[in-house]
mmCIF file of C-alpha atoms in Angstrom:
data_model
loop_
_atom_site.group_PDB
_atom_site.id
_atom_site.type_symbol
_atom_site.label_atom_id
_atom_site.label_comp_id
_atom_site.label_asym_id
_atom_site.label_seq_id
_atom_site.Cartn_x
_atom_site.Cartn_y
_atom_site.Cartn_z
ATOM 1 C CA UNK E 1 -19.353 -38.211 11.810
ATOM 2 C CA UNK E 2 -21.011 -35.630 14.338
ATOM 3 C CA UNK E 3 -19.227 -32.571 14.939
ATOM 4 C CA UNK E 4 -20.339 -31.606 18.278
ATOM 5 C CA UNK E 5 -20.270 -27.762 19.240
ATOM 6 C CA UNK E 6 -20.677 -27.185 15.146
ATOM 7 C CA UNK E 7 -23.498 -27.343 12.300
ATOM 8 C CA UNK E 8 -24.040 -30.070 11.024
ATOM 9 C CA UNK E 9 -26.390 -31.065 8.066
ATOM 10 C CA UNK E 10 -28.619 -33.795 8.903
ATOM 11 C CA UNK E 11 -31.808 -35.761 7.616
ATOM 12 C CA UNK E 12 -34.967 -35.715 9.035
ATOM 13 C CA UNK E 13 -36.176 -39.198 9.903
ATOM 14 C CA UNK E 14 -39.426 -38.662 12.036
ATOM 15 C CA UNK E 15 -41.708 -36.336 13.360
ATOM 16 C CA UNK E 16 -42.804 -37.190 16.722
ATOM 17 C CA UNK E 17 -45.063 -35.337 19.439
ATOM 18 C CA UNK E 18 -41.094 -34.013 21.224
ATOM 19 C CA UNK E 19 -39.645 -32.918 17.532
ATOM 20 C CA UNK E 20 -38.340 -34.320 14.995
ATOM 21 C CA UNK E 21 -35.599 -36.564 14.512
ATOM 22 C CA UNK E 22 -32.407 -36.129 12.731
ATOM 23 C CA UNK E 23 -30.433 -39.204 11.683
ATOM 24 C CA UNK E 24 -26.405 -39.046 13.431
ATOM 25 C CA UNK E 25 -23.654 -41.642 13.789
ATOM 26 C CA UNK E 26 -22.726 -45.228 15.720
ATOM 27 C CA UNK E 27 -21.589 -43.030 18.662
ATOM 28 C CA UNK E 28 -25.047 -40.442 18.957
ATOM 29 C CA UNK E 29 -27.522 -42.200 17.819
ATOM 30 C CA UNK E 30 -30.600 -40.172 15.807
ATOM 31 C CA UNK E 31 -30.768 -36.482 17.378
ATOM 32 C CA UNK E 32 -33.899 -34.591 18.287
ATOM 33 C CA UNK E 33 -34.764 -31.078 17.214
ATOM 34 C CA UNK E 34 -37.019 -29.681 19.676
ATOM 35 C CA UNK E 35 -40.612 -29.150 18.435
ATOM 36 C CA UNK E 36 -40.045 -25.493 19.187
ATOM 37 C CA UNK E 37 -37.595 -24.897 16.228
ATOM 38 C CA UNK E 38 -39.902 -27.380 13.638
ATOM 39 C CA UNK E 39 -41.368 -25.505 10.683
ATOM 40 C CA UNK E 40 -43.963 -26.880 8.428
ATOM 41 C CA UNK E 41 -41.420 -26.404 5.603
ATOM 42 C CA UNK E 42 -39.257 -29.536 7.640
ATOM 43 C CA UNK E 43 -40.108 -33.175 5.639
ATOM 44 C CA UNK E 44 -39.486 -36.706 6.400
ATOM 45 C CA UNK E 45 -36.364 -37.227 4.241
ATOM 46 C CA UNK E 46 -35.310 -33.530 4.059
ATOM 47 C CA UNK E 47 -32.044 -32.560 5.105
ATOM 48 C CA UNK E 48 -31.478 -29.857 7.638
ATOM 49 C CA UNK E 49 -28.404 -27.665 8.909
ATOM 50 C CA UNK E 50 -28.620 -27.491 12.729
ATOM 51 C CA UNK E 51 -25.897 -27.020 15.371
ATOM 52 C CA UNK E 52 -25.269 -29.835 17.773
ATOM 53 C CA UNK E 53 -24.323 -29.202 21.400
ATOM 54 C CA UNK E 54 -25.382 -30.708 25.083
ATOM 55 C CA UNK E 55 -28.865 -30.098 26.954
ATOM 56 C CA UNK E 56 -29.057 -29.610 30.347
ATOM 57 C CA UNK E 57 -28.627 -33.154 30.870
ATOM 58 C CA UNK E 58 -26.007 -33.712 28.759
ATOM 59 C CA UNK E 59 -27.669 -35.471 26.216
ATOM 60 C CA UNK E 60 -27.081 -34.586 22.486
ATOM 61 C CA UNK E 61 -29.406 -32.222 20.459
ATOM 62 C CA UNK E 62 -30.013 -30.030 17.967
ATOM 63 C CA UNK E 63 -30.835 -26.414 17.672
ATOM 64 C CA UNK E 64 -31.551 -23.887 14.488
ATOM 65 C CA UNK E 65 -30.447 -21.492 17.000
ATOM 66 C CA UNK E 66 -26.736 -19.887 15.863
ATOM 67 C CA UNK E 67 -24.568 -19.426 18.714
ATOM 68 C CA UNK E 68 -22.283 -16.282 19.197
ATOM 69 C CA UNK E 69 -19.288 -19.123 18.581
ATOM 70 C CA UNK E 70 -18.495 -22.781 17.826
ATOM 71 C CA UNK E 71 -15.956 -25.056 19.122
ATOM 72 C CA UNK E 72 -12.459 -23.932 18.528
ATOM 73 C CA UNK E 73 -13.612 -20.006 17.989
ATOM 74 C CA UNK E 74 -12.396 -17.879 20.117
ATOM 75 C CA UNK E 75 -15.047 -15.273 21.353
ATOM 76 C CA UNK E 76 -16.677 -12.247 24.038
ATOM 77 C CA UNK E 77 -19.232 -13.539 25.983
ATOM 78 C CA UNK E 78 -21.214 -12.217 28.993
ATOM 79 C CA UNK E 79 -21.072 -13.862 32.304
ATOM 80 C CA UNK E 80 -25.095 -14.896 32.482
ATOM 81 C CA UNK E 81 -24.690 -16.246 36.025
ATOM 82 C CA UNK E 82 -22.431 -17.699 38.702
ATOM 83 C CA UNK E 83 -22.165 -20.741 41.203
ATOM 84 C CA UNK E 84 -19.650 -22.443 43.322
ATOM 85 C CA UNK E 85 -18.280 -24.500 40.700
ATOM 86 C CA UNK E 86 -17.658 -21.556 38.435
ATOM 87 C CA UNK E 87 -19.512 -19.433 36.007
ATOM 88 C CA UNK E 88 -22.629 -19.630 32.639
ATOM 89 C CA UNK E 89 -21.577 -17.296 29.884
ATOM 90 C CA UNK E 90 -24.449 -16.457 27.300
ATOM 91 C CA UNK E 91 -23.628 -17.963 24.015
ATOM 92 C CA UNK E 92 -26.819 -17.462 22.204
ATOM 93 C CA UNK E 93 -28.404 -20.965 23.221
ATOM 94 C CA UNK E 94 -31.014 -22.379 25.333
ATOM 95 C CA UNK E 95 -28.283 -23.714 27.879
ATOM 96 C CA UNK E 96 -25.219 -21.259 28.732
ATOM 97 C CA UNK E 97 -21.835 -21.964 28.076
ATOM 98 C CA UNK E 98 -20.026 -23.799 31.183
ATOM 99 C CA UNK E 99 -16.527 -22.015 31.970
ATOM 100 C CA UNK E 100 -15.246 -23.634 35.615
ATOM 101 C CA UNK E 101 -12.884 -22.132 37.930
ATOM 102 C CA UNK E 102 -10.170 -23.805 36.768
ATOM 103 C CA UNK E 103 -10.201 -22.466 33.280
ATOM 104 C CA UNK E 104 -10.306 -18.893 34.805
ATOM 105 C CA UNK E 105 -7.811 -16.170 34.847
ATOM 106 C CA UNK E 106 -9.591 -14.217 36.980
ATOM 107 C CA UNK E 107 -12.871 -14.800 39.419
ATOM 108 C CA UNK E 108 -15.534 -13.837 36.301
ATOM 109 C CA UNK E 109 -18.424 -11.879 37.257
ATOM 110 C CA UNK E 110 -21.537 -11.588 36.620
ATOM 111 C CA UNK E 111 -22.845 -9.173 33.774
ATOM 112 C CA UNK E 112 -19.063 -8.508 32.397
ATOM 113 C CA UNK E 113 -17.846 -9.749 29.303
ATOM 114 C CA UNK E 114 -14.900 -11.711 28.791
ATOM 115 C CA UNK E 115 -12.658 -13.381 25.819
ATOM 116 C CA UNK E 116 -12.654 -17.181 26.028
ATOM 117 C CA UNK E 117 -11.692 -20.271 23.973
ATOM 118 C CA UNK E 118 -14.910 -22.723 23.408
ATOM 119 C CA UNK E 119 -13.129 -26.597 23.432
ATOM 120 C CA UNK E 120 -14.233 -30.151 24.292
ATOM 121 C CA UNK E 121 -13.136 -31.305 27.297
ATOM 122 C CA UNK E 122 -11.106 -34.036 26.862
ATOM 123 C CA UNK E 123 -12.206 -35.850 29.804
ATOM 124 C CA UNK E 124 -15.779 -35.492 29.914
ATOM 125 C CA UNK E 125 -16.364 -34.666 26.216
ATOM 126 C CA UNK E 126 -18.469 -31.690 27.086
ATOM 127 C CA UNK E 127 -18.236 -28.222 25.926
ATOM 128 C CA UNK E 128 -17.045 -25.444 27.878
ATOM 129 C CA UNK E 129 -15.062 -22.140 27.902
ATOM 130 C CA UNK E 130 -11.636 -21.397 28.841
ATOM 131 C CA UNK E 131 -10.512 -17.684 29.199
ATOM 132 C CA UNK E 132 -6.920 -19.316 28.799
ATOM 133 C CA UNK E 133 -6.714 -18.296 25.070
ATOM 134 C CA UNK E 134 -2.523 -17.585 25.394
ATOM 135 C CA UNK E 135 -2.897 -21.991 25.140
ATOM 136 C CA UNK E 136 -4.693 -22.092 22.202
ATOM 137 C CA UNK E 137 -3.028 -19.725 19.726
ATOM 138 C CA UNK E 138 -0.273 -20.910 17.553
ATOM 139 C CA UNK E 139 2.854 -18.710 15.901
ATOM 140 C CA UNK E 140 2.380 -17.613 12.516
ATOM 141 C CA UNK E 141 5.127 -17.662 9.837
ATOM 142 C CA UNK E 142 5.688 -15.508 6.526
ATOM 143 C CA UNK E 143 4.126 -19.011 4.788
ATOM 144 C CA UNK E 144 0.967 -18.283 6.801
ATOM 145 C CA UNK E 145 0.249 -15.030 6.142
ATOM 146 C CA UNK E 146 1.688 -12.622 3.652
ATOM 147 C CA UNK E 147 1.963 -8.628 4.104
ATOM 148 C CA UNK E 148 -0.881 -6.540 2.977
ATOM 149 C CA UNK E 149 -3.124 -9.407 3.288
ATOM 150 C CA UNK E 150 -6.768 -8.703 4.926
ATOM 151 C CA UNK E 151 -7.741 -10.650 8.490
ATOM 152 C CA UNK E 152 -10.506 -11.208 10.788
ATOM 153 C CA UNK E 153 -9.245 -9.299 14.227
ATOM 154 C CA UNK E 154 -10.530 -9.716 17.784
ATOM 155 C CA UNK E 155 -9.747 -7.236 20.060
ATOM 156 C CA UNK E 156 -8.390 -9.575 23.202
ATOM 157 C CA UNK E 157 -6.557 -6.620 25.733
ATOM 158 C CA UNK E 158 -5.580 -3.320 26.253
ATOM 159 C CA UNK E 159 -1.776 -3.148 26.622
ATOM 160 C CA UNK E 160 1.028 -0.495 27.256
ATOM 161 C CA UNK E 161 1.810 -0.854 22.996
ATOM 162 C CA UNK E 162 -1.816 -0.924 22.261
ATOM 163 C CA UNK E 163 -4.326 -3.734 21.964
ATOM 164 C CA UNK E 164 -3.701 -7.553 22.102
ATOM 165 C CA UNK E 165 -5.620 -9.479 19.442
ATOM 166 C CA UNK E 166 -6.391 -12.356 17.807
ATOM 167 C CA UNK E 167 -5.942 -13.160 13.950
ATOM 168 C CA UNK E 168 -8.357 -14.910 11.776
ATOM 169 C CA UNK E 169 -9.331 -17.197 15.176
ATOM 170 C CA UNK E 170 -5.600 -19.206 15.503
ATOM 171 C CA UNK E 171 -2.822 -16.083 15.676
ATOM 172 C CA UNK E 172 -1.771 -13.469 18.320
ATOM 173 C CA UNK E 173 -1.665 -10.004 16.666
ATOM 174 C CA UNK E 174 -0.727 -6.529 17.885
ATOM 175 C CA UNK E 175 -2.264 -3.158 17.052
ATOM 176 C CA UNK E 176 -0.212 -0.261 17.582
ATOM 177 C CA UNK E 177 -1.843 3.393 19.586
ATOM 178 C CA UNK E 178 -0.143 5.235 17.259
ATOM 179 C CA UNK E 179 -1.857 3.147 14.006
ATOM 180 C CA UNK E 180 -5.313 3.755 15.806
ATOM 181 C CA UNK E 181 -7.684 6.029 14.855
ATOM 182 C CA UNK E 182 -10.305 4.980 16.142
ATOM 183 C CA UNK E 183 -11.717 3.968 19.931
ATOM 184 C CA UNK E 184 -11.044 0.105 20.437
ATOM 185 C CA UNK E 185 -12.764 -1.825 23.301
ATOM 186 C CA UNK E 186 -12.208 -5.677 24.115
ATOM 187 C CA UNK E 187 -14.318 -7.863 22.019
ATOM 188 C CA UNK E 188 -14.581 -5.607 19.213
ATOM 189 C CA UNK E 189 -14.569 -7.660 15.958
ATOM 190 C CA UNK E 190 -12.814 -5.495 12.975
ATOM 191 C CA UNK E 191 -11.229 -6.238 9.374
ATOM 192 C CA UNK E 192 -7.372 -5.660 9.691
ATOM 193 C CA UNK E 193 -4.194 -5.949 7.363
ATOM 194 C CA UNK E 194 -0.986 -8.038 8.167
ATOM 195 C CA UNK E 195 2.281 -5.546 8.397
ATOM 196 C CA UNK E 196 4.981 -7.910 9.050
ATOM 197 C CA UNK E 197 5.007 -11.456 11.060
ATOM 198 C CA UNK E 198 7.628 -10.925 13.837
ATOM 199 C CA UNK E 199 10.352 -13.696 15.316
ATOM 200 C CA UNK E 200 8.004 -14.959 18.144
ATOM 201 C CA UNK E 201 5.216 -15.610 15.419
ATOM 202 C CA UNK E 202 3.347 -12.763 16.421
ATOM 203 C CA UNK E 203 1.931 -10.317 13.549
ATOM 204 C CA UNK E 204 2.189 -6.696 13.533
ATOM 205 C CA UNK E 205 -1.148 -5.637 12.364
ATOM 206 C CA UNK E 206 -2.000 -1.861 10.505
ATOM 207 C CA UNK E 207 -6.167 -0.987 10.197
ATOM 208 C CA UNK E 208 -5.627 0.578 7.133
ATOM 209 C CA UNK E 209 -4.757 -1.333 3.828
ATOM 210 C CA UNK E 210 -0.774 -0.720 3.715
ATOM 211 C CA UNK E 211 1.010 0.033 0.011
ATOM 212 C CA UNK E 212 -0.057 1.063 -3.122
ATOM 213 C CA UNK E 213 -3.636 -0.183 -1.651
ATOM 214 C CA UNK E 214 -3.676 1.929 0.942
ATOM 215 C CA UNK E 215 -3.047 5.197 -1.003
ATOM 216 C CA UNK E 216 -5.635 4.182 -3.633
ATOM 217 C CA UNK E 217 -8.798 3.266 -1.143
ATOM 218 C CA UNK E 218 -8.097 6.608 0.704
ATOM 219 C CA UNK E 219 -7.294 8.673 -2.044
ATOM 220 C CA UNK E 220 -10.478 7.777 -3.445
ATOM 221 C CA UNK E 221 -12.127 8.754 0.142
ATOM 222 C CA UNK E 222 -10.489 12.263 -0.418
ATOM 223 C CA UNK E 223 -11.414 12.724 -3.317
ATOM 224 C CA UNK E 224 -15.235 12.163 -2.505
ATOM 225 C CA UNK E 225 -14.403 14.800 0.309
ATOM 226 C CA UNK E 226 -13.406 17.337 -2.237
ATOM 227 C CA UNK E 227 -16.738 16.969 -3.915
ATOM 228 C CA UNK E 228 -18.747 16.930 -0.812
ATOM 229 C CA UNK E 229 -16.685 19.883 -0.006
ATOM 230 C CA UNK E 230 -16.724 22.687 -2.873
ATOM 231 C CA UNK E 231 -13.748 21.182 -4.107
ATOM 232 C CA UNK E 232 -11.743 22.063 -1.208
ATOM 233 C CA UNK E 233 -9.763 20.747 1.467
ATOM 234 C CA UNK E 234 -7.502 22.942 4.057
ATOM 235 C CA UNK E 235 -5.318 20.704 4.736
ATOM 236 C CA UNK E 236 -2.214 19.948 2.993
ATOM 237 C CA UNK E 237 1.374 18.576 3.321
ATOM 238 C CA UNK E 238 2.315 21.038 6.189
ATOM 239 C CA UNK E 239 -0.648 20.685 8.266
ATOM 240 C CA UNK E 240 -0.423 18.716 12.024
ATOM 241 C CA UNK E 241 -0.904 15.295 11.988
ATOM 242 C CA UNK E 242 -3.686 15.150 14.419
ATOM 243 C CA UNK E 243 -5.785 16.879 12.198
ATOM 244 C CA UNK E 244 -5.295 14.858 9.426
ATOM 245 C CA UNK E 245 -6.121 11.551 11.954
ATOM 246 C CA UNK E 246 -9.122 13.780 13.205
ATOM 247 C CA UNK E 247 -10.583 14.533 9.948
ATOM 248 C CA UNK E 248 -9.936 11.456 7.483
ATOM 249 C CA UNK E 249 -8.379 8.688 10.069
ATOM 250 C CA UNK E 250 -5.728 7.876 8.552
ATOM 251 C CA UNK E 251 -1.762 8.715 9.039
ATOM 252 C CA UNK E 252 -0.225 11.723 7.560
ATOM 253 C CA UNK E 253 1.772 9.376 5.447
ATOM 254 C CA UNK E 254 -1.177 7.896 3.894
ATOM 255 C CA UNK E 255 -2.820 11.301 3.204
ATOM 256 C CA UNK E 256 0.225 12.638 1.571
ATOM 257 C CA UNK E 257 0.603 9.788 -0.375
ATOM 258 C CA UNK E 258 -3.002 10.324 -1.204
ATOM 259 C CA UNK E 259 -2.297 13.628 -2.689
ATOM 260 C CA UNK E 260 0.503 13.056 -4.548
ATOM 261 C CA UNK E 261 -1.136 10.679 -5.848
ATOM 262 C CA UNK E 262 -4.434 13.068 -7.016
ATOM 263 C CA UNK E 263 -1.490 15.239 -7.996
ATOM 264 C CA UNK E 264 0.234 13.111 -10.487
ATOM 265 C CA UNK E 265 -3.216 12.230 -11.961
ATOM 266 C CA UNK E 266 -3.966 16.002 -12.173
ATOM 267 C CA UNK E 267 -6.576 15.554 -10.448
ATOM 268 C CA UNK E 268 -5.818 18.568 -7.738
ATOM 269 C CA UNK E 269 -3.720 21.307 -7.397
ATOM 270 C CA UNK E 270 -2.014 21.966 -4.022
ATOM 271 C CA UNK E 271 -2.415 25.606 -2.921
ATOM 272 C CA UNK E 272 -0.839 27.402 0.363
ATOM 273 C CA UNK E 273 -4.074 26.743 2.009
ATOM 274 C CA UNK E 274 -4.694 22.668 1.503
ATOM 275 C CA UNK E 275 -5.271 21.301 -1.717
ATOM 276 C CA UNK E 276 -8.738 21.805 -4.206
ATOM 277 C CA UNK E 277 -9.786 20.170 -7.204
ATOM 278 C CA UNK E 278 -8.624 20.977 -10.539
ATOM 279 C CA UNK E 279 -11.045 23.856 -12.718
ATOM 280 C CA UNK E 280 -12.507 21.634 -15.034
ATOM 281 C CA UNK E 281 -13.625 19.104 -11.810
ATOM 282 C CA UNK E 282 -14.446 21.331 -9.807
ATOM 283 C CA UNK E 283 -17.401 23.514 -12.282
ATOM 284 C CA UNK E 284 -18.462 19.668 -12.471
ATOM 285 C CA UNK E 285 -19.249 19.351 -8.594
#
């Protein structure tokens, strides 16, 4: 069966003067690829991964292009153009994605970027866009997901608590200011790490990895600091911690489990000034 709005792995049946053409189902009948995306290294019989979508007459085709998002993805895409029936967001194909006024939030305009939901209209079985994402996100439970575990993150919206998101393209998730350290902007795609699933279904996300994890990755990130650095740091347990997020990004919790954990492998020595590498490591660096 033909996925539309997804790749697809089809044969070639015929080359003609238009493109070639790929076999599909009862429902499409055979497919062209454009001559424009034929290569000489495309043969009668070969199979070929394409992604199938609507021309500008609504007829079915195929593309070697790779859009920006498939069918049921969630992603940002620029507004290419307006008209009075609503407005063309770029989506890395010959013919821009379709997102009518209905499906809009807001009037989009032209040359912004916005976070939409790429369906199937029921009706008319064409794609389009929806910026109505809240309607296509489900709740997550504790059999979903499990704490610690790495996600794919969207950034969806800026909010009072931080930034909206969405989880591995089907959960709402929720980045705290005070668990940034770094500048976040809507649309931003990042790797993030599930704290805890809340009642609603909603999960509390952390960018750093959280545990015994966490102190390992970044106390191996200090300790390539100390190297880089004479063996010295000037920071320590006492020290702000603003300048600990300035400098490493990263709580003061996680640095000072960082060091203790250096410490215990006697790896450092904590001085009144910050902490430096052991004698023996540090003649070595």
């Amino acid at each position: 069966m033909i996925k539309l709005g997804d790749y697809n792995t089809l044969k070639i049946l015929r080359h003609t003067d238009p493109g070639i053409y790929l076999e599909g189902d009862e429902t499409t009948g055979d497919i062209l690829l454009p001559k424009r995306y034929v290569t000489n290294e495309m043969h009668d019989g070969d199979e070929v991964q394409v992604f199938v979508y609507l021309d500008q007459e609504e007829r079915i085709i195929a593309t070697t292009e790779t859009p920006l998002a498939k069918v049921n993805e969630f992603a940002c895409l620029e507004v290419a153009w307006t008209n009075q029936y609503g407005a063309f967001l770029n989506w890395g194909l010959m013919k821009d994605l379709f997102c009518p006024f209905r499906e809009q939030k807001q009037r989009m305009q032209r040359g912004k970027r916005y976070i939409v939901y790429i369906k199937e209209d029921e009706a008319s079985h064409r794609l389009m866009a929806t910026a109505k994402v809240e309607k296509y996100l489900h709740p997550a439970s504790v059999e979903d997901v499990s704490h610690g575990q790495s996600c794919d993150c969207l950034v969806w919206q800026k909010t009072d608590l931080g930034f909206k998101t969405i989880v591995d393209n089907r959960y709402q998730g929720q980045l705290y200011d005070n668990q940034l350290f770094q500048p976040l902007h809507s649309g931003d795609r990042l790797t993030a790490y599930i704290d805890h699933v809340r009642q609603d279904g909603k999960i509390d996300l952390t960018l750093q990895p959280t545990g015994r994890r966490q102190t390992l990755d970044f106390a191996e990130v200090l300790l390539r600091y100390l190297y880089e650095n004479n063996g010295r740091c000037n920071l320590g347990d006492n020290s702000p911690a603003e300048l600990i997020a300035d400098r490493f990004q990263v709580s003061k919790k996680t640095f000072k489990r960082a060091v203790g954990d250096l410490y215990r492998r006697r790896i450092i020595a904590i001085t009144d000034d910050g902490i430096q590498l052991v004698s023996a490591q540090a003649e070595d660096c």
